[in-house]
Structure formats: C-alpha cells, structure tokens
mmCIF file of C-alpha atoms (C1' of nucleotides) in Angstrom:
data_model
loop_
_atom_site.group_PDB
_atom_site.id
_atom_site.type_symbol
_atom_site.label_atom_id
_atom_site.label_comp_id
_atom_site.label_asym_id
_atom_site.label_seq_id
_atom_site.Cartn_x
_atom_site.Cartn_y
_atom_site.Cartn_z
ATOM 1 C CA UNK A 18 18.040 5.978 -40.580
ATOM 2 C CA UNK A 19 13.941 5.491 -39.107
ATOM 3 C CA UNK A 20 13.933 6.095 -35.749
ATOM 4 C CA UNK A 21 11.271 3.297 -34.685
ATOM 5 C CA UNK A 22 10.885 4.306 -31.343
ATOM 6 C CA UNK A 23 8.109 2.807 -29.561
ATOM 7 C CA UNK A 24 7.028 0.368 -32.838
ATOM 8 C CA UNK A 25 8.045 -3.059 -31.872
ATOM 9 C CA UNK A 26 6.803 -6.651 -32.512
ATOM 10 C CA UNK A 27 6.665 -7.087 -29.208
ATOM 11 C CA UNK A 28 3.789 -7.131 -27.211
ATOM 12 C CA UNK A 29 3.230 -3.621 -25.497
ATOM 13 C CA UNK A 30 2.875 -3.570 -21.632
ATOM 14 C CA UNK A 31 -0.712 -3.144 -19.702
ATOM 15 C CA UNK A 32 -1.029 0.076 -18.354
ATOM 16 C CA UNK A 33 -3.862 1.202 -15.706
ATOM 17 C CA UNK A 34 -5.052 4.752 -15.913
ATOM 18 C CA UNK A 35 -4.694 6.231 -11.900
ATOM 19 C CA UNK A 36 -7.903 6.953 -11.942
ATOM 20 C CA UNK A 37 -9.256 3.208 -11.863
ATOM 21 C CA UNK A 38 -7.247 2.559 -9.668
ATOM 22 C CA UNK A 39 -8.749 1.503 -5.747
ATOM 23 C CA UNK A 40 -6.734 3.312 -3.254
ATOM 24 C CA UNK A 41 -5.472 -0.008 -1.260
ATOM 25 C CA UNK A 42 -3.948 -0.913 -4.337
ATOM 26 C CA UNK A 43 -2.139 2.259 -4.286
ATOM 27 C CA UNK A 44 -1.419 2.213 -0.874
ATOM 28 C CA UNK A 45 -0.133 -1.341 -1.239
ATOM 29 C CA UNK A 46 1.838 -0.427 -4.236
ATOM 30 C CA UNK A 47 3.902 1.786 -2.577
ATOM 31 C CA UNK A 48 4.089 -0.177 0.475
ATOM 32 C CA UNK A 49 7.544 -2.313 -0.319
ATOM 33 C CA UNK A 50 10.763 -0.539 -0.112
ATOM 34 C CA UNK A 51 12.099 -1.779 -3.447
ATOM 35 C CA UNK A 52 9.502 -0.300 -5.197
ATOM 36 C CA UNK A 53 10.005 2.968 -2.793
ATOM 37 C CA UNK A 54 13.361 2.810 -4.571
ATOM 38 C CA UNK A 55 12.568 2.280 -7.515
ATOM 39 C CA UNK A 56 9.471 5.814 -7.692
ATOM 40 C CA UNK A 57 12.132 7.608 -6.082
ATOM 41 C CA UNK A 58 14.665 7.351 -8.240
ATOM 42 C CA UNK A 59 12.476 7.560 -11.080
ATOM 43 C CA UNK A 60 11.514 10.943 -9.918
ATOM 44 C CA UNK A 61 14.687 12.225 -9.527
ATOM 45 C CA UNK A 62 15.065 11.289 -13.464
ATOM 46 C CA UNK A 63 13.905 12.763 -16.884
ATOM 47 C CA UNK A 64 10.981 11.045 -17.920
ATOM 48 C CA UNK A 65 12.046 8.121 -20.318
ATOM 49 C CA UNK A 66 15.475 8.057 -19.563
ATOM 50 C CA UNK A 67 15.660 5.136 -17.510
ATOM 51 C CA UNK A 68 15.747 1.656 -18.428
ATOM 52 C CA UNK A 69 13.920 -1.116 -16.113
ATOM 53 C CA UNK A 70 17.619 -2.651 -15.326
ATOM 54 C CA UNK A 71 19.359 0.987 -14.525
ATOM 55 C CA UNK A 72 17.556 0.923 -11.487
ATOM 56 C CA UNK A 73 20.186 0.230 -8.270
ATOM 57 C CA UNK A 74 17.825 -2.312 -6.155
ATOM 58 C CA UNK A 75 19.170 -5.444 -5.081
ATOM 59 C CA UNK A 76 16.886 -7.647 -6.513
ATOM 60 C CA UNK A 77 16.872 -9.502 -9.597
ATOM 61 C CA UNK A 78 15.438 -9.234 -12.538
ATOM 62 C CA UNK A 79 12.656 -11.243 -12.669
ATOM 63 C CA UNK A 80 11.867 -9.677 -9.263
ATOM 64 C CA UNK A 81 12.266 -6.608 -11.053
ATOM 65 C CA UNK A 82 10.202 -6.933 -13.634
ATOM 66 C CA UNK A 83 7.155 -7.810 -11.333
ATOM 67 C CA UNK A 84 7.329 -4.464 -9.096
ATOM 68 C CA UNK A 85 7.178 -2.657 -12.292
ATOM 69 C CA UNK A 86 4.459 -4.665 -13.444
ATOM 70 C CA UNK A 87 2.923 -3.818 -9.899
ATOM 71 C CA UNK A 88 4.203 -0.415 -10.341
ATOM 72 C CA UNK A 89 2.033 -0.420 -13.884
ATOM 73 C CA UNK A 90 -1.090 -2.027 -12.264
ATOM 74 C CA UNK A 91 -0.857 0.960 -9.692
ATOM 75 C CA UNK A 92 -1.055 3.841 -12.501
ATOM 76 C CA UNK A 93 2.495 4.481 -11.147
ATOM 77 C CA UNK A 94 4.559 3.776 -14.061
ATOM 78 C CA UNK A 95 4.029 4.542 -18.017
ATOM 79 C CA UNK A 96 6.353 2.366 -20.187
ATOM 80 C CA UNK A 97 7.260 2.590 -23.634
ATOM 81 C CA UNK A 98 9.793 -0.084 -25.623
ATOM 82 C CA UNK A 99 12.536 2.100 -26.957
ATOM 83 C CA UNK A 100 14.811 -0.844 -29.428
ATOM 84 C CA UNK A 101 15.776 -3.562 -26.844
ATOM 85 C CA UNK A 102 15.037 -2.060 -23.915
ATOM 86 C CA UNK A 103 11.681 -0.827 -21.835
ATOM 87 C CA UNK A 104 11.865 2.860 -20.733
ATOM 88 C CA UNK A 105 9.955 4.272 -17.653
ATOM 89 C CA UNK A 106 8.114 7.605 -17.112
ATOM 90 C CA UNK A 107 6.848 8.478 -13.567
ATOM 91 C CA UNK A 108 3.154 9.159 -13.866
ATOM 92 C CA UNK A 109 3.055 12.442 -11.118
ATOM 93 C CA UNK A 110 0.456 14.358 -12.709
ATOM 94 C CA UNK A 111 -1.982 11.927 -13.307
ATOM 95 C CA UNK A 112 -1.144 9.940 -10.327
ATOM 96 C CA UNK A 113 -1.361 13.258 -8.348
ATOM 97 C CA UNK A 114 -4.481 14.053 -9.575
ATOM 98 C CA UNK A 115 -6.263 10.808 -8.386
ATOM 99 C CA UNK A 116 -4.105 10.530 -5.136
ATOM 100 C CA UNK A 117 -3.416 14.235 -3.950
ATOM 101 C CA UNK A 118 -0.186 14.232 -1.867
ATOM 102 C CA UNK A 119 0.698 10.552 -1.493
ATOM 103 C CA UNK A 120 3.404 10.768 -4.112
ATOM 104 C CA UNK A 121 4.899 13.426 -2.308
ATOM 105 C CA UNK A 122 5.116 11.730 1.001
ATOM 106 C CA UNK A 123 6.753 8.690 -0.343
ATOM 107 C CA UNK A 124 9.368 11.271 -2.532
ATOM 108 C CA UNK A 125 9.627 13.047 0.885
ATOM 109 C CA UNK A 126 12.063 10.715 2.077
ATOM 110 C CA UNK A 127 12.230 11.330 5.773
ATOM 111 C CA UNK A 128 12.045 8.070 6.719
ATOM 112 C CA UNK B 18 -19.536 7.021 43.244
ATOM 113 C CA UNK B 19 -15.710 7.288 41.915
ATOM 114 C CA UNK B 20 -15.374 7.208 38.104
ATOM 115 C CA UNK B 21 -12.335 5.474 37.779
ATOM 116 C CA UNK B 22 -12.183 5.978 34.156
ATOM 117 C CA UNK B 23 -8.253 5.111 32.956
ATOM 118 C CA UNK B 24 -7.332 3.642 36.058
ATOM 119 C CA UNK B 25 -7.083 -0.147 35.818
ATOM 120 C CA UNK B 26 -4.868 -2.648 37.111
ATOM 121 C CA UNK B 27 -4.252 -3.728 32.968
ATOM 122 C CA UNK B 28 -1.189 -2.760 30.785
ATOM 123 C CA UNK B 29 -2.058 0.095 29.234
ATOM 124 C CA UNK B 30 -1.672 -0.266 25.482
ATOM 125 C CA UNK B 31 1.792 0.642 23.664
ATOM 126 C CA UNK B 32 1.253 3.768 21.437
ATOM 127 C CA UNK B 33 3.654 4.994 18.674
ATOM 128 C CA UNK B 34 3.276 8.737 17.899
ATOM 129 C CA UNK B 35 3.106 9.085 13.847
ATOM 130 C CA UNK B 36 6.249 10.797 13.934
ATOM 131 C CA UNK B 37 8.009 8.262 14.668
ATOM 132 C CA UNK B 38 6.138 5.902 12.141
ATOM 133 C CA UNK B 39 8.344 5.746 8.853
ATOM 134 C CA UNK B 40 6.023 6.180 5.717
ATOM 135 C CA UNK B 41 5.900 2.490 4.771
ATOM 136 C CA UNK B 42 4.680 1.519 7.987
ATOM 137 C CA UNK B 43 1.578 4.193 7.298
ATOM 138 C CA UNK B 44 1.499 2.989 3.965
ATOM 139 C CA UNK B 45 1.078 -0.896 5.037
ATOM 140 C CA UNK B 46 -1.181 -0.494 8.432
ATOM 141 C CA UNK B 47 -3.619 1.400 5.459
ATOM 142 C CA UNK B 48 -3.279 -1.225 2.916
ATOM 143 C CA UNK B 49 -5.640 -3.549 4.284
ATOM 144 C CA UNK B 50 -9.621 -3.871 3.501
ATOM 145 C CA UNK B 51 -10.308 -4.560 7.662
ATOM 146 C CA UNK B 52 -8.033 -1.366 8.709
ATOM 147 C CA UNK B 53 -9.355 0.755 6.043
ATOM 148 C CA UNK B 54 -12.621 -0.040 7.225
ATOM 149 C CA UNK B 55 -12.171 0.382 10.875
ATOM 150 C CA UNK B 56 -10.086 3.825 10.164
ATOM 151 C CA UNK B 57 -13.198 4.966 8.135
ATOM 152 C CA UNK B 58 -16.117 3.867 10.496
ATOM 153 C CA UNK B 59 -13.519 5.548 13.230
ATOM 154 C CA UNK B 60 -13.536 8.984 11.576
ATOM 155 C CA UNK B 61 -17.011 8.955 11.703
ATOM 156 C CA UNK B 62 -17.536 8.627 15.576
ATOM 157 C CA UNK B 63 -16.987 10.945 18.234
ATOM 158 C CA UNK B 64 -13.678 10.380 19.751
ATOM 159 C CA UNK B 65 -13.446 7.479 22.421
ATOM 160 C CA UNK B 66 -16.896 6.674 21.600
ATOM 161 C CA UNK B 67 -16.416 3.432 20.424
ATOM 162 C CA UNK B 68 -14.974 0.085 21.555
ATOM 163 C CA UNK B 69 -12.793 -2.030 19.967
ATOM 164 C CA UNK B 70 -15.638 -5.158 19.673
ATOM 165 C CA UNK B 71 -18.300 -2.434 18.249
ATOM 166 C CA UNK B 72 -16.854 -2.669 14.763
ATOM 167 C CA UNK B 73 -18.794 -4.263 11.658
ATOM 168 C CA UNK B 74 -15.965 -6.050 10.503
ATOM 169 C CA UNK B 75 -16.106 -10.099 9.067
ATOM 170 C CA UNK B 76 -13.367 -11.148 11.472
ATOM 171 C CA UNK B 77 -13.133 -12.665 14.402
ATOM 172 C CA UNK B 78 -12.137 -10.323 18.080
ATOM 173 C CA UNK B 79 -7.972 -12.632 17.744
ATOM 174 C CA UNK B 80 -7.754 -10.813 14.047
ATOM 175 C CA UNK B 81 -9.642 -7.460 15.542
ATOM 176 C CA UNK B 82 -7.341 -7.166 18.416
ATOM 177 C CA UNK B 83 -3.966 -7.528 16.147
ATOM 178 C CA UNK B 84 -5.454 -5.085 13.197
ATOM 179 C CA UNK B 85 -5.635 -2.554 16.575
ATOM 180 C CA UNK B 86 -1.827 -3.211 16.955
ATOM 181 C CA UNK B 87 -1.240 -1.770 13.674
ATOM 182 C CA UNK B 88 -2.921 0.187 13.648
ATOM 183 C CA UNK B 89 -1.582 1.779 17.180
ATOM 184 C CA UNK B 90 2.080 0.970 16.071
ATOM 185 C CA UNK B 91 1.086 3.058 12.459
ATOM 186 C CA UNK B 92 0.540 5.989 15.139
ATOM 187 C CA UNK B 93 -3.433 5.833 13.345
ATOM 188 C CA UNK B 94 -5.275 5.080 16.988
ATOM 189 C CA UNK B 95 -5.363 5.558 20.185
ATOM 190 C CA UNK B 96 -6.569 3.579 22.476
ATOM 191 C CA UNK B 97 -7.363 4.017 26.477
ATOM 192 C CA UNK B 98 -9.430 1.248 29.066
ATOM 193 C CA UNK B 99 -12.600 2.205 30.261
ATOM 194 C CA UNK B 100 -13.957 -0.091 32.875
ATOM 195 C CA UNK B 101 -14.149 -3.725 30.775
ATOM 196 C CA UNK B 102 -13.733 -2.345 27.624
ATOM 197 C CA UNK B 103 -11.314 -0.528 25.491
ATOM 198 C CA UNK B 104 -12.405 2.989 23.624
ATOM 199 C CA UNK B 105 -10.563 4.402 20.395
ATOM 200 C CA UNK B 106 -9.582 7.401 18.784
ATOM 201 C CA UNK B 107 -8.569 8.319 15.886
ATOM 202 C CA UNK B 108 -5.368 10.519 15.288
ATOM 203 C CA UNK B 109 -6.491 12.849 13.180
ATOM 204 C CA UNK B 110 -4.559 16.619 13.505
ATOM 205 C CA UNK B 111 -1.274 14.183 14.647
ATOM 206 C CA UNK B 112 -1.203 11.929 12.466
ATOM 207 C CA UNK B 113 -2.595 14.120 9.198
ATOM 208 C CA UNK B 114 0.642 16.804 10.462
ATOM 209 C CA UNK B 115 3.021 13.816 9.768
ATOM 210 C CA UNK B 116 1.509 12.427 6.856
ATOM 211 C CA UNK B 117 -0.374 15.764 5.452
ATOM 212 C CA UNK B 118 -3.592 14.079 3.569
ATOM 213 C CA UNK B 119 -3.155 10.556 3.697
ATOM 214 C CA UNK B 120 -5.701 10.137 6.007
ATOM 215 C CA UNK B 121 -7.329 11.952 3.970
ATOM 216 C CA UNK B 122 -8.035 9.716 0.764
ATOM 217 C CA UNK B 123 -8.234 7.174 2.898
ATOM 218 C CA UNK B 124 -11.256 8.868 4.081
ATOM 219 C CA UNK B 125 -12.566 10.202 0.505
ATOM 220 C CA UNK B 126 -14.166 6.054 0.375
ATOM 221 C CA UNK B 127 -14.148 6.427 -4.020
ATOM 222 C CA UNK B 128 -13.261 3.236 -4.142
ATOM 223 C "C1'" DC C 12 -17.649 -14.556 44.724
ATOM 224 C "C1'" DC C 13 -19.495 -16.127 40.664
ATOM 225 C "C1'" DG C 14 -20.712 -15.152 35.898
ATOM 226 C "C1'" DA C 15 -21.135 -12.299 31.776
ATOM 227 C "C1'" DG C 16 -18.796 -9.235 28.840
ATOM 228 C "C1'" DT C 17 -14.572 -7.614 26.727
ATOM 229 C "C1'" DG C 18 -10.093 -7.963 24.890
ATOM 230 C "C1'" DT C 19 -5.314 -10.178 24.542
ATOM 231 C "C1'" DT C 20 -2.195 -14.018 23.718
ATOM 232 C "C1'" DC C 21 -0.884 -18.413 21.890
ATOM 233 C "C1'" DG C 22 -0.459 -22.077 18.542
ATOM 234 C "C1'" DA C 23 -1.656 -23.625 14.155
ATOM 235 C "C1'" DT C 24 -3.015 -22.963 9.518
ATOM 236 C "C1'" DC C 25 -3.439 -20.839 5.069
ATOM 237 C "C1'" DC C 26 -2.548 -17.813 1.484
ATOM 238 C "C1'" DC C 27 -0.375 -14.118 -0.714
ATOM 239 C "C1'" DT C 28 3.723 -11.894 -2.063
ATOM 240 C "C1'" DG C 29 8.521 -11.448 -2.897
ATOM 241 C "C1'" DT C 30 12.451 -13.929 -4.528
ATOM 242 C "C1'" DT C 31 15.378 -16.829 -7.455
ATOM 243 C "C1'" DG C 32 17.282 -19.457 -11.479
ATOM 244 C "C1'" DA C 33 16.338 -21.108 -15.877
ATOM 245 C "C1'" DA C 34 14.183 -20.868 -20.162
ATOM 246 C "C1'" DC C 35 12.300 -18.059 -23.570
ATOM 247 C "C1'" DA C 36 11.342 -13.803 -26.646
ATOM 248 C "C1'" DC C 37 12.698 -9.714 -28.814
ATOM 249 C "C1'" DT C 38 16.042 -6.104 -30.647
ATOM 250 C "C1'" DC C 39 19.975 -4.453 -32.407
ATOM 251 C "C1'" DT C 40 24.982 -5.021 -33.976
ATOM 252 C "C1'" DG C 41 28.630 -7.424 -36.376
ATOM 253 C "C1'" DC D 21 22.658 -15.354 -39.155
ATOM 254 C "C1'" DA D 22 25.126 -15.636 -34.844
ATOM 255 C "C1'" DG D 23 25.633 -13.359 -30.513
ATOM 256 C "C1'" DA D 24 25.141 -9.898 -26.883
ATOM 257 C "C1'" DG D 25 21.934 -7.227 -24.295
ATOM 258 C "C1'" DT D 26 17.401 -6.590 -22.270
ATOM 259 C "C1'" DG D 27 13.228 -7.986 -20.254
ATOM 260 C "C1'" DT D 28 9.306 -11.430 -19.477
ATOM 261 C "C1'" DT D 29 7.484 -15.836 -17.972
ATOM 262 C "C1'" DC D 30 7.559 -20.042 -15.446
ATOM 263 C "C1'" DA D 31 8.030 -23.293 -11.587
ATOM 264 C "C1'" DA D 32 9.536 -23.569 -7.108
ATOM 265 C "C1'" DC D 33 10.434 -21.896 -2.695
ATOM 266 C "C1'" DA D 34 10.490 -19.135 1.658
ATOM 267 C "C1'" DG D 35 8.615 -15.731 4.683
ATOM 268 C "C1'" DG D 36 5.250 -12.938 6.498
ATOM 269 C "C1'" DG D 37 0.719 -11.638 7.478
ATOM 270 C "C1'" DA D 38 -4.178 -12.582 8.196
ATOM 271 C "C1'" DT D 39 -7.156 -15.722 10.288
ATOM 272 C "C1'" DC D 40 -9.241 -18.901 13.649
ATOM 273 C "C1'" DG D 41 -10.238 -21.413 18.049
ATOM 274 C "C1'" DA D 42 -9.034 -21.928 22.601
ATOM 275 C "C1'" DA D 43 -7.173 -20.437 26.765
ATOM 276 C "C1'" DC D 44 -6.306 -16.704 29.680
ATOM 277 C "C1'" DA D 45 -6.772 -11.928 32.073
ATOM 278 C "C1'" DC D 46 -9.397 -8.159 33.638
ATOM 279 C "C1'" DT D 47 -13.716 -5.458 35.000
ATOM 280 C "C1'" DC D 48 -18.089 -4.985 36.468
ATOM 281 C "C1'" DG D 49 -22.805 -6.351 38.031
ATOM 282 C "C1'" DG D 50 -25.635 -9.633 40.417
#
DNA sequence: CCGAGTGTTCGATCCCTGTTGAACACTCTG
DNA sequence: CAGAGTGTTCAACAGGGATCGAACACTCGG
C-alpha cells in the first residue's frame, strides 16, 4: 500500500511564515484563552500527532476551525492533511525566532 | 512656595502590579494599535515626563483616558497627579521581570 | 471667584470577533 | 457506491470593546 500522506484533492491550508507576521497580530493571536489551549496543548505534543478535533476546548467545530485558521494567519500553526483528517505542528522555532520569548510566556502557564 | 506635587484632593488612580496581571490580560492591553503606540512613545520619555493628553494618538481624550485603564490594570503604567494634570510611567524592570521580553518586541517597532 | 486646562465618567453607537447549527466537501472503509 | 468520520464554509446572532460627544470634577492662574 502508497502511503499518500500529505497528497490530497483537497485544497491545502494558507500558511503565514512568522516572520511576516506584525506583532499585534501575534499578540492578538494569542490573546483568547481557547486558542491559549489549544498552543499549549499542542506543545506538550509530538509534532503532527494531533488532529484539529483531538483538541479538549469547549467550543465547536466551526469555532474550531477558525482559531486554527487564526492560529495559521499568526505563523503559529503548520498544517498538513494526513487521509481525512488535518494534522497540526507547533511552529516554536520559527515562531521563536521572530517573537523571542512570547511563546514561552504563554507555555509558562502561571496564570 | 509648597510643591504639593502628589497631594490632591482626587482619587488617586487604581494600579495593578504585573504580577498580578495573568498573561492574557498583557497579551490583550498590547494588542491594540493606540496602546502599542502610547507604550512605545512612553519608552521613549523620561519617566513622569509626560501627560496623559500629550500623546499623538487619532482619538479623542473619552478613548485616551480608558486605553490608560488598560493599560494601568495590564500593570504596563503608572500613573500619579501633578497639579491639573496626570504624568505616566512606564513599568519597565516590573513589568519586563513578570513578563521577561514582552515589552520588549513590543518595543523592537518591525512592524 | 471665575475661567482655562486637564482628565474622568456616562450614555449611545458601531464594529469586530467569537459562537452556533446547518450545509457542504473530502477521505477512507465496507 | 453508500456511509461514517473529519473539517470547512455560510448565515445569523450575541457580546464586548473602541469610539464619540457631552457633562462633570479637579487644579491652577488671573
């Protein structure tokens, strides 16, 4: 059997490279504790091993599917289709590189 | 002649010290084009040098006087009556200890 | 004591964002 | 090819935040 990972009719999602993105869009990015839930627990998981619904917010999934879109528009977020279902990678290097340290406050967790 | 400086017969503003400001409160009271500006033309004046009306901001002194609130309740300024007017500081050392360089790319102004 | 200057508060408005349910699109399995 | 599972898009709605003008409060200088 082909594995066709990541080769899908379907249209692949927008990404936006950290560095283009404006820092108020970061900031307001990770300003909205779903999406606080949602980098946090992707950090705390192996890159591409979480699905957009595996994700234990209590939102819907429409609403889910627009923070990662916002989460995507932020340089946040890398996605990649994997069959039926949309994967997630947390971008920390990159994102790090542009934004030195605000990842790690919001994984911080101390309130 | 007396200089009374501090002593009025107003309510002193309501500060919040930035360790007790929860990260998505920092992250919100920075997410906005007015506060960002007012942070950044703050770090670049001597403390309690200027007042809260001598900002070049397109809004009127209502929306001024609640982006102040924030930005006092983010733990970001401080604020303290001289005479008619009220002078500002910025929170650097206190506020960079709680949130270590957040201030800081706020400050970096690449877009 | 009056007036100018400064800042806050209040009410109203507007817009943006987060949310939902329903419909749709795509993928894989039987 | 039917059906289950996953995620996006759409229209609609609600809530919050930013904004303004007006009224008010306070300080200082004539």
């Amino acid at each position: 059997m082909v594995q066709r990972t990541g080769s899908s009719h379907r249209a692949a999602p927008e990404h936006t490279h950290p560095d283009d993105v404006p820092v108020q869009t970061a900031l307001a990015a990770l300003a909205d504790p779903v999406r606080i839930a949602l980098v946090r627990e992707l950090a705390s998981s192996a890159d591409w091993s979480r699905s957009c619904g595996s994700f234990d917010v209590p939102v819907g999934k429409a609403a889910l599917s627009h923070h990662f879109t916002v989460l995507r528009g932020a340089g946040l977020v890398e996605q990649r289709d994997e069959g039926p279902r949309r994967v997630n990678r947390l971008r920390k290097e990159e994102f790090d590189a542009r934004f030195p340290g605000l990842l790690g406050l919001v994984l911080r967790g101390d309130q």
